[in-house]
Amino acid sequence: MTGTHSPGGAAAVRVSAPATIGNIACGFDVFGLAIARPSDAVVARAKAEPGVTIERIRGDVGPIPADSARNSAGAAARAVVEMTGARSAGLALELHKGIPLAGGMGGSASSAVVGAVAADRVIGAGLSRRQLLQCAVAGELAGSGSPAADNVAPALYGGIVLVLPGKSLQVVELPVPAELWAVVVRPHLETRTEDARRVLGEHVPLKAAVTQWANTAAFTAGLYASDWDLISRSIRDVVAEPLRAGRIPGFARAREAALAAGALGFSLSGSGPSVFALCRGGEAAQHVAAGIRRAFGESAALDCEAWASPVNRHGVRVEDVEPEGD
């Protein structure tokens, strides 16, 4: 039976959001970057019965729960319902997973973004991006156990973002130099965000903290000035990477290969096991991607997937779809 929807809402929408690189090495939990692919998508349809349900999950589903309270897309949609007070709204979600699970590419964040945006469009609430961000962060918390927004924000906004933490999240959209490309390579391993956070502890040595602050500021300044040397010099993580990289076989060789092939910098993508490199131009990015894959294969016998693209500047995308007939 065809569902009902608010006068300002859509009967059915398809929403997609890209994979992301969290931290960007020097900006733990505060920097994020959107890439062109892969992506997650959801088709959301209005239904007569109140509540949010996950009708189907396609793609690399693995252990993703279909319970909307524990699914990042469903939890984000529920947060929209709660924020708007539309308790009589009914939403049926079909989730299409294109981002690998437990890969360090923001899969739960992307799903949270599409869930929040799709719910807003079907309800017709017209929430602001900051409100959608809050709802998507609630979905991210349900899906990954972390309320960090460094993956959620770039999936929603696109480009490169700085997230100022606090009770009221603020997102600063940073400049993207015209030739900046990103490479993400995912070795066939899985890393749970909760496990990767557990190894970090609660304290950072002062010397490491000062170095990290300097790199964070230098990266921001480099983007504003399109200063490639400064960008390259600043892509260093002295806080999380030293504690996490040892869990990924072949990481050191992959870094050597990336830099030898012309990468500006190399580090973990989010909590791993995916790694990323930033490059100047598409030709360099292709060489870097091939070098990283080869290094993982030769040093650790790991198969890999690789993506190379300019920075994704648009983030989430929305399109109306035909409602199902009676």
CSV table of C-alpha atoms in Angstrom, one decimal:
chain,number,residue,atom,x,y,z
A,1,MET,CA,0.0,0.0,0.0
A,2,THR,CA,1.3,3.4,-0.9
A,3,GLY,CA,2.3,5.4,2.2
A,4,THR,CA,1.3,8.9,3.2
A,5,HIS,CA,3.7,11.8,3.6
A,6,SER,CA,3.6,15.4,4.8
A,7,PRO,CA,2.4,18.1,2.3
A,8,GLY,CA,5.9,19.5,1.9
A,9,GLY,CA,7.6,16.1,1.8
A,10,ALA,CA,8.4,13.5,-0.9
A,11,ALA,CA,6.7,10.2,-1.2
A,12,ALA,CA,10.0,8.5,-1.9
A,13,VAL,CA,13.6,9.7,-2.3
A,14,ARG,CA,17.0,8.2,-3.0
A,15,VAL,CA,19.9,9.7,-1.1
A,16,SER,CA,23.6,8.9,-1.5
A,17,ALA,CA,26.6,10.0,0.5
A,18,PRO,CA,30.3,9.4,-0.1
A,19,ALA,CA,33.0,7.5,1.8
A,20,THR,CA,35.2,9.8,3.8
A,21,ILE,CA,38.7,10.0,5.2
A,22,GLY,CA,38.6,10.9,8.9
A,23,ASN,CA,41.4,12.6,10.9
A,24,ILE,CA,43.5,13.3,7.7
A,25,ALA,CA,46.5,12.3,9.8
A,26,CYS,CA,47.1,15.4,11.9
A,27,GLY,CA,43.5,16.3,12.8
A,28,PHE,CA,42.3,13.4,15.1
A,29,ASP,CA,38.5,13.7,15.3
A,30,VAL,CA,38.4,17.2,13.8
A,31,PHE,CA,39.4,16.9,10.1
A,32,GLY,CA,37.5,15.0,7.5
A,33,LEU,CA,37.5,14.8,3.7
A,34,ALA,CA,35.0,13.4,1.2
A,35,ILE,CA,36.0,11.2,-1.7
A,36,ALA,CA,34.2,10.5,-4.9
A,37,ARG,CA,33.5,6.8,-4.4
A,38,PRO,CA,32.5,4.4,-3.0
A,39,SER,CA,29.2,5.6,-1.4
A,40,ASP,CA,26.2,4.4,0.6
A,41,ALA,CA,22.6,5.1,-0.5
A,42,VAL,CA,19.1,4.7,0.9
A,43,VAL,CA,15.8,4.7,-0.7
A,44,ALA,CA,13.2,6.0,1.7
A,45,ARG,CA,9.4,5.7,1.2
A,46,ALA,CA,6.6,7.1,3.2
A,47,LYS,CA,4.4,4.4,4.8
A,48,ALA,CA,1.1,4.6,6.6
A,49,GLU,CA,2.2,3.0,9.9
A,50,PRO,CA,4.2,5.4,12.2
A,51,GLY,CA,7.8,4.6,12.9
A,52,VAL,CA,11.1,3.9,11.0
A,53,THR,CA,11.7,0.4,9.7
A,54,ILE,CA,14.6,-1.1,7.7
A,55,GLU,CA,12.9,-3.0,5.0
A,56,ARG,CA,16.0,-4.3,3.2
A,57,ILE,CA,19.8,-4.0,3.3
A,58,ARG,CA,21.7,-4.7,0.1
A,59,GLY,CA,25.5,-4.9,-0.6
A,60,ASP,CA,28.2,-5.7,1.9
A,61,VAL,CA,25.8,-6.2,4.7
A,62,GLY,CA,27.8,-8.4,7.1
A,63,PRO,CA,26.6,-7.9,10.7
A,64,ILE,CA,24.6,-4.7,10.0
A,65,PRO,CA,21.5,-4.8,12.3
A,66,ALA,CA,18.1,-4.3,10.7
A,67,ASP,CA,16.8,-2.9,14.0
A,68,SER,CA,16.3,0.8,13.2
A,69,ALA,CA,17.4,1.8,16.8
A,70,ARG,CA,20.8,0.1,16.2
A,71,ASN,CA,21.3,0.7,12.5
A,72,SER,CA,23.1,4.0,11.8
A,73,ALA,CA,20.7,5.0,9.0
A,74,GLY,CA,17.7,4.0,11.0
A,75,ALA,CA,18.9,5.7,14.1
A,76,ALA,CA,19.6,8.9,12.2
A,77,ALA,CA,16.1,8.8,10.7
A,78,ARG,CA,14.6,8.3,14.1
A,79,ALA,CA,16.6,11.3,15.4
A,80,VAL,CA,15.0,13.4,12.7
A,81,VAL,CA,11.5,12.2,13.7
A,82,GLU,CA,12.3,13.1,17.3
A,83,MET,CA,13.7,16.5,16.4
A,84,THR,CA,10.8,17.5,14.2
A,85,GLY,CA,8.1,16.0,16.5
A,86,ALA,CA,6.6,14.1,13.6
A,87,ARG,CA,5.8,11.1,15.6
A,88,SER,CA,3.0,10.0,13.3
A,89,ALA,CA,5.4,9.8,10.3
A,90,GLY,CA,6.1,6.4,8.8
A,91,LEU,CA,9.3,5.7,6.9
A,92,ALA,CA,10.5,2.5,5.2
A,93,LEU,CA,14.2,2.4,4.4
A,94,GLU,CA,16.1,0.3,1.9
A,95,LEU,CA,19.8,0.6,2.5
A,96,HIS,CA,22.4,0.0,-0.2
A,97,LYS,CA,25.9,-0.5,1.3
A,98,GLY,CA,28.7,0.4,-1.1
A,99,ILE,CA,31.3,1.3,1.5
A,100,PRO,CA,33.2,-1.6,3.0
A,101,LEU,CA,32.4,-2.5,6.6
A,102,ALA,CA,35.0,-1.8,9.3
A,103,GLY,CA,37.3,-0.4,6.7
A,104,GLY,CA,38.1,3.1,8.1
A,105,MET,CA,36.2,4.8,5.3
A,106,GLY,CA,33.2,6.2,7.2
A,107,GLY,CA,30.7,3.6,6.3
A,108,SER,CA,28.5,4.1,9.3
A,109,ALA,CA,28.7,7.9,9.0
A,110,SER,CA,27.7,7.8,5.4
A,111,SER,CA,24.7,5.6,6.2
A,112,ALA,CA,23.8,7.9,9.1
A,113,VAL,CA,23.8,10.9,6.7
A,114,VAL,CA,21.6,9.3,4.1
A,115,GLY,CA,19.2,8.2,6.8
A,116,ALA,CA,18.9,11.7,8.3
A,117,VAL,CA,18.6,13.5,4.9
A,118,ALA,CA,16.1,11.0,3.5
A,119,ALA,CA,13.9,11.2,6.6
A,120,ASP,CA,13.9,15.0,6.4
A,121,ARG,CA,12.9,15.0,2.8
A,122,VAL,CA,10.0,12.5,3.2
A,123,ILE,CA,8.7,14.3,6.3
A,124,GLY,CA,9.2,17.6,4.6
A,125,ALA,CA,10.7,19.3,7.7
A,126,GLY,CA,13.4,21.3,6.0
A,127,LEU,CA,16.0,20.9,8.7
A,128,SER,CA,19.2,23.0,8.5
A,129,ARG,CA,22.5,21.3,7.7
A,130,ARG,CA,23.5,21.8,11.3
A,131,GLN,CA,20.4,20.0,12.5
A,132,LEU,CA,20.9,17.2,10.0
A,133,LEU,CA,24.4,16.9,11.3
A,134,GLN,CA,23.2,16.4,14.8
A,135,CYS,CA,20.8,13.7,13.7
A,136,ALA,CA,23.5,12.0,11.7
A,137,VAL,CA,25.9,12.1,14.6
A,138,ALA,CA,23.2,10.3,16.7
A,139,GLY,CA,23.1,7.7,13.9
A,140,GLU,CA,26.9,7.4,13.9
A,141,LEU,CA,26.8,6.8,17.6
A,142,ALA,CA,24.3,4.0,17.2
A,143,GLY,CA,26.2,2.4,14.4
A,144,SER,CA,29.9,2.7,15.5
A,145,GLY,CA,29.7,3.6,19.1
A,146,SER,CA,31.4,7.0,18.5
A,147,PRO,CA,29.8,10.4,18.4
A,148,ALA,CA,32.7,11.9,16.5
A,149,ALA,CA,31.7,14.0,13.4
A,150,ASP,CA,34.9,13.9,11.4
A,151,ASN,CA,33.3,11.4,9.0
A,152,VAL,CA,29.7,12.5,9.2
A,153,ALA,CA,30.4,16.2,8.4
A,154,PRO,CA,32.3,15.7,5.1
A,155,ALA,CA,29.8,13.0,4.0
A,156,LEU,CA,27.0,15.7,4.5
A,157,TYR,CA,28.9,18.9,3.4
A,158,GLY,CA,31.4,17.5,1.0
A,159,GLY,CA,35.0,18.8,0.6
A,160,ILE,CA,37.4,19.2,3.5
A,161,VAL,CA,36.0,20.2,6.9
A,162,LEU,CA,37.1,21.1,10.3
A,163,VAL,CA,34.7,20.1,13.1
A,164,LEU,CA,34.9,22.1,16.3
A,165,PRO,CA,33.8,19.8,19.1
A,166,GLY,CA,31.5,20.7,21.9
A,167,LYS,CA,27.8,20.7,22.8
A,168,SER,CA,26.9,22.5,19.7
A,169,LEU,CA,28.9,21.1,16.8
A,170,GLN,CA,30.3,23.7,14.4
A,171,VAL,CA,31.6,22.8,10.9
A,172,VAL,CA,34.2,25.0,9.1
A,173,GLU,CA,34.4,24.3,5.4
A,174,LEU,CA,38.0,24.5,4.3
A,175,PRO,CA,39.4,25.4,0.9
A,176,VAL,CA,40.2,22.6,-1.5
A,177,PRO,CA,43.1,23.3,-3.8
A,178,ALA,CA,42.1,22.7,-7.4
A,179,GLU,CA,44.6,19.9,-8.1
A,180,LEU,CA,44.2,18.0,-4.8
A,181,TRP,CA,43.4,14.3,-5.2
A,182,ALA,CA,42.9,11.6,-2.6
A,183,VAL,CA,43.8,8.0,-2.8
A,184,VAL,CA,42.3,5.4,-0.4
A,185,VAL,CA,43.5,1.8,-0.4
A,186,ARG,CA,41.7,-0.8,1.7
A,187,PRO,CA,43.6,-4.0,2.5
A,188,HIS,CA,41.3,-6.9,3.1
A,189,LEU,CA,41.3,-6.7,6.9
A,190,GLU,CA,38.7,-5.4,9.3
A,191,THR,CA,39.2,-3.0,12.2
A,192,ARG,CA,36.4,-2.1,14.6
A,193,THR,CA,36.3,1.6,15.6
A,194,GLU,CA,35.8,0.7,19.2
A,195,ASP,CA,38.8,-1.6,19.2
A,196,ALA,CA,41.0,1.0,17.5
A,197,ARG,CA,40.0,3.7,20.0
A,198,ARG,CA,40.7,1.4,22.9
A,199,VAL,CA,44.5,1.3,22.1
A,200,LEU,CA,44.8,5.1,22.3
A,201,GLY,CA,44.5,5.6,26.0
A,202,GLU,CA,43.5,8.9,27.6
A,203,HIS,CA,46.8,10.9,27.7
A,204,VAL,CA,49.1,12.4,25.0
A,205,PRO,CA,52.7,13.4,25.8
A,206,LEU,CA,53.2,17.2,25.7
A,207,LYS,CA,55.9,17.0,23.0
A,208,ALA,CA,53.6,14.9,20.7
A,209,ALA,CA,50.6,17.3,21.4
A,210,VAL,CA,52.6,20.3,20.4
A,211,THR,CA,53.8,18.6,17.2
A,212,GLN,CA,50.2,17.6,16.4
A,213,TRP,CA,48.9,21.1,17.1
A,214,ALA,CA,51.5,22.6,14.8
A,215,ASN,CA,50.7,20.1,12.0
A,216,THR,CA,46.9,20.8,12.3
A,217,ALA,CA,47.5,24.5,12.0
A,218,ALA,CA,50.0,24.1,9.1
A,219,PHE,CA,47.6,21.8,7.2
A,220,THR,CA,44.8,24.5,7.5
A,221,ALA,CA,47.2,27.2,6.4
A,222,GLY,CA,48.4,25.1,3.5
A,223,LEU,CA,44.9,24.6,2.2
A,224,TYR,CA,44.1,28.3,2.3
A,225,ALA,CA,47.4,29.2,0.5
A,226,SER,CA,47.4,26.2,-1.8
A,227,ASP,CA,50.9,25.7,-0.4
A,228,TRP,CA,51.8,22.2,-1.5
A,229,ASP,CA,55.0,22.0,0.5
A,230,LEU,CA,53.2,23.1,3.7
A,231,ILE,CA,50.4,20.6,3.1
A,232,SER,CA,52.9,17.8,2.5
A,233,ARG,CA,54.9,18.7,5.6
A,234,SER,CA,51.8,18.8,7.9
A,235,ILE,CA,50.3,15.4,7.0
A,236,ARG,CA,51.9,13.7,10.0
A,237,ASP,CA,50.1,11.9,12.9
A,238,VAL,CA,52.3,11.5,16.0
A,239,VAL,CA,49.3,10.7,18.3
A,240,ALA,CA,47.1,7.9,16.9
A,241,GLU,CA,49.1,6.4,14.0
A,242,PRO,CA,52.1,5.2,16.1
A,243,LEU,CA,49.6,3.2,18.3
A,244,ARG,CA,47.5,1.8,15.5
A,245,ALA,CA,49.7,1.3,12.5
A,246,GLY,CA,51.3,-1.9,13.9
A,247,ARG,CA,48.0,-3.6,13.7
A,248,ILE,CA,48.1,-3.4,9.8
A,249,PRO,CA,50.7,-5.7,8.2
A,250,GLY,CA,52.7,-4.0,5.5
A,251,PHE,CA,51.9,-0.4,6.7
A,252,ALA,CA,55.5,0.8,6.7
A,253,ARG,CA,56.2,-0.5,3.3
A,254,ALA,CA,53.0,1.0,1.9
A,255,ARG,CA,54.1,4.4,3.3
A,256,GLU,CA,57.5,4.1,1.6
A,257,ALA,CA,55.8,3.2,-1.7
A,258,ALA,CA,53.3,6.0,-1.5
A,259,LEU,CA,56.0,8.7,-0.9
A,260,ALA,CA,58.3,7.2,-3.5
A,261,ALA,CA,55.5,7.4,-6.0
A,262,GLY,CA,54.9,11.1,-5.3
A,263,ALA,CA,52.4,11.3,-2.5
A,264,LEU,CA,52.2,14.5,-0.5
A,265,GLY,CA,51.6,12.5,2.6
A,266,PHE,CA,50.3,9.1,3.8
A,267,SER,CA,48.5,7.8,6.9
A,268,LEU,CA,45.6,5.8,8.2
A,269,SER,CA,42.2,6.6,6.9
A,270,GLY,CA,40.2,7.0,10.1
A,271,SER,CA,41.0,4.1,12.4
A,272,GLY,CA,42.1,1.8,9.5
A,273,PRO,CA,42.8,-0.6,8.1
A,274,SER,CA,42.3,1.6,5.0
A,275,VAL,CA,45.2,4.0,4.3
A,276,PHE,CA,45.1,7.2,2.4
A,277,ALA,CA,47.4,9.5,0.5
A,278,LEU,CA,47.0,13.0,-0.7
A,279,CYS,CA,48.4,13.9,-4.1
A,280,ARG,CA,48.8,16.7,-6.5
A,281,GLY,CA,47.0,15.7,-9.7
A,282,GLY,CA,45.4,12.6,-11.1
A,283,GLU,CA,48.4,11.1,-12.7
A,284,ALA,CA,50.3,11.2,-9.4
A,285,ALA,CA,47.3,9.7,-7.6
A,286,GLN,CA,47.1,6.7,-10.0
A,287,HIS,CA,50.9,6.0,-9.5
A,288,VAL,CA,50.5,6.3,-5.8
A,289,ALA,CA,47.5,3.9,-5.7
A,290,ALA,CA,49.3,1.3,-7.7
A,291,GLY,CA,52.4,1.6,-5.5
A,292,ILE,CA,50.5,1.1,-2.3
A,293,ARG,CA,48.6,-1.9,-3.6
A,294,ARG,CA,51.8,-3.5,-4.8
A,295,ALA,CA,53.5,-2.8,-1.4
A,296,PHE,CA,50.7,-4.5,0.5
A,297,GLY,CA,50.8,-7.4,-1.8
A,298,GLU,CA,54.5,-7.9,-1.7
A,299,SER,CA,55.1,-7.3,1.9
A,300,ALA,CA,52.0,-8.7,3.6
A,301,ALA,CA,50.3,-10.8,0.8
A,302,LEU,CA,47.2,-8.7,1.2
A,303,ASP,CA,44.7,-8.1,-1.6
A,304,CYS,CA,43.5,-4.5,-1.7
A,305,GLU,CA,40.9,-2.3,-3.3
A,306,ALA,CA,41.9,1.2,-4.3
A,307,TRP,CA,40.1,4.4,-5.2
A,308,ALA,CA,41.7,7.6,-6.5
A,309,SER,CA,39.7,10.8,-7.2
A,310,PRO,CA,39.6,14.5,-6.7
A,311,VAL,CA,38.1,15.6,-3.4
A,312,ASN,CA,34.3,15.2,-3.5
A,313,ARG,CA,33.0,18.8,-3.1
A,314,HIS,CA,29.3,18.1,-3.1
A,315,GLY,CA,28.8,15.5,-0.4
A,316,VAL,CA,25.3,14.1,0.0
A,317,ARG,CA,23.0,13.9,-3.1
A,318,VAL,CA,19.2,13.6,-3.2
A,319,GLU,CA,16.9,12.6,-6.0
A,320,ASP,CA,13.1,11.9,-6.1
A,321,VAL,CA,12.1,8.4,-7.1
A,322,GLU,CA,8.7,7.0,-8.2
A,323,PRO,CA,6.6,5.9,-5.3
A,324,GLU,CA,5.5,2.2,-5.2
A,325,GLY,CA,2.0,1.6,-6.5
A,326,ASP,CA,-0.8,0.0,-4.6
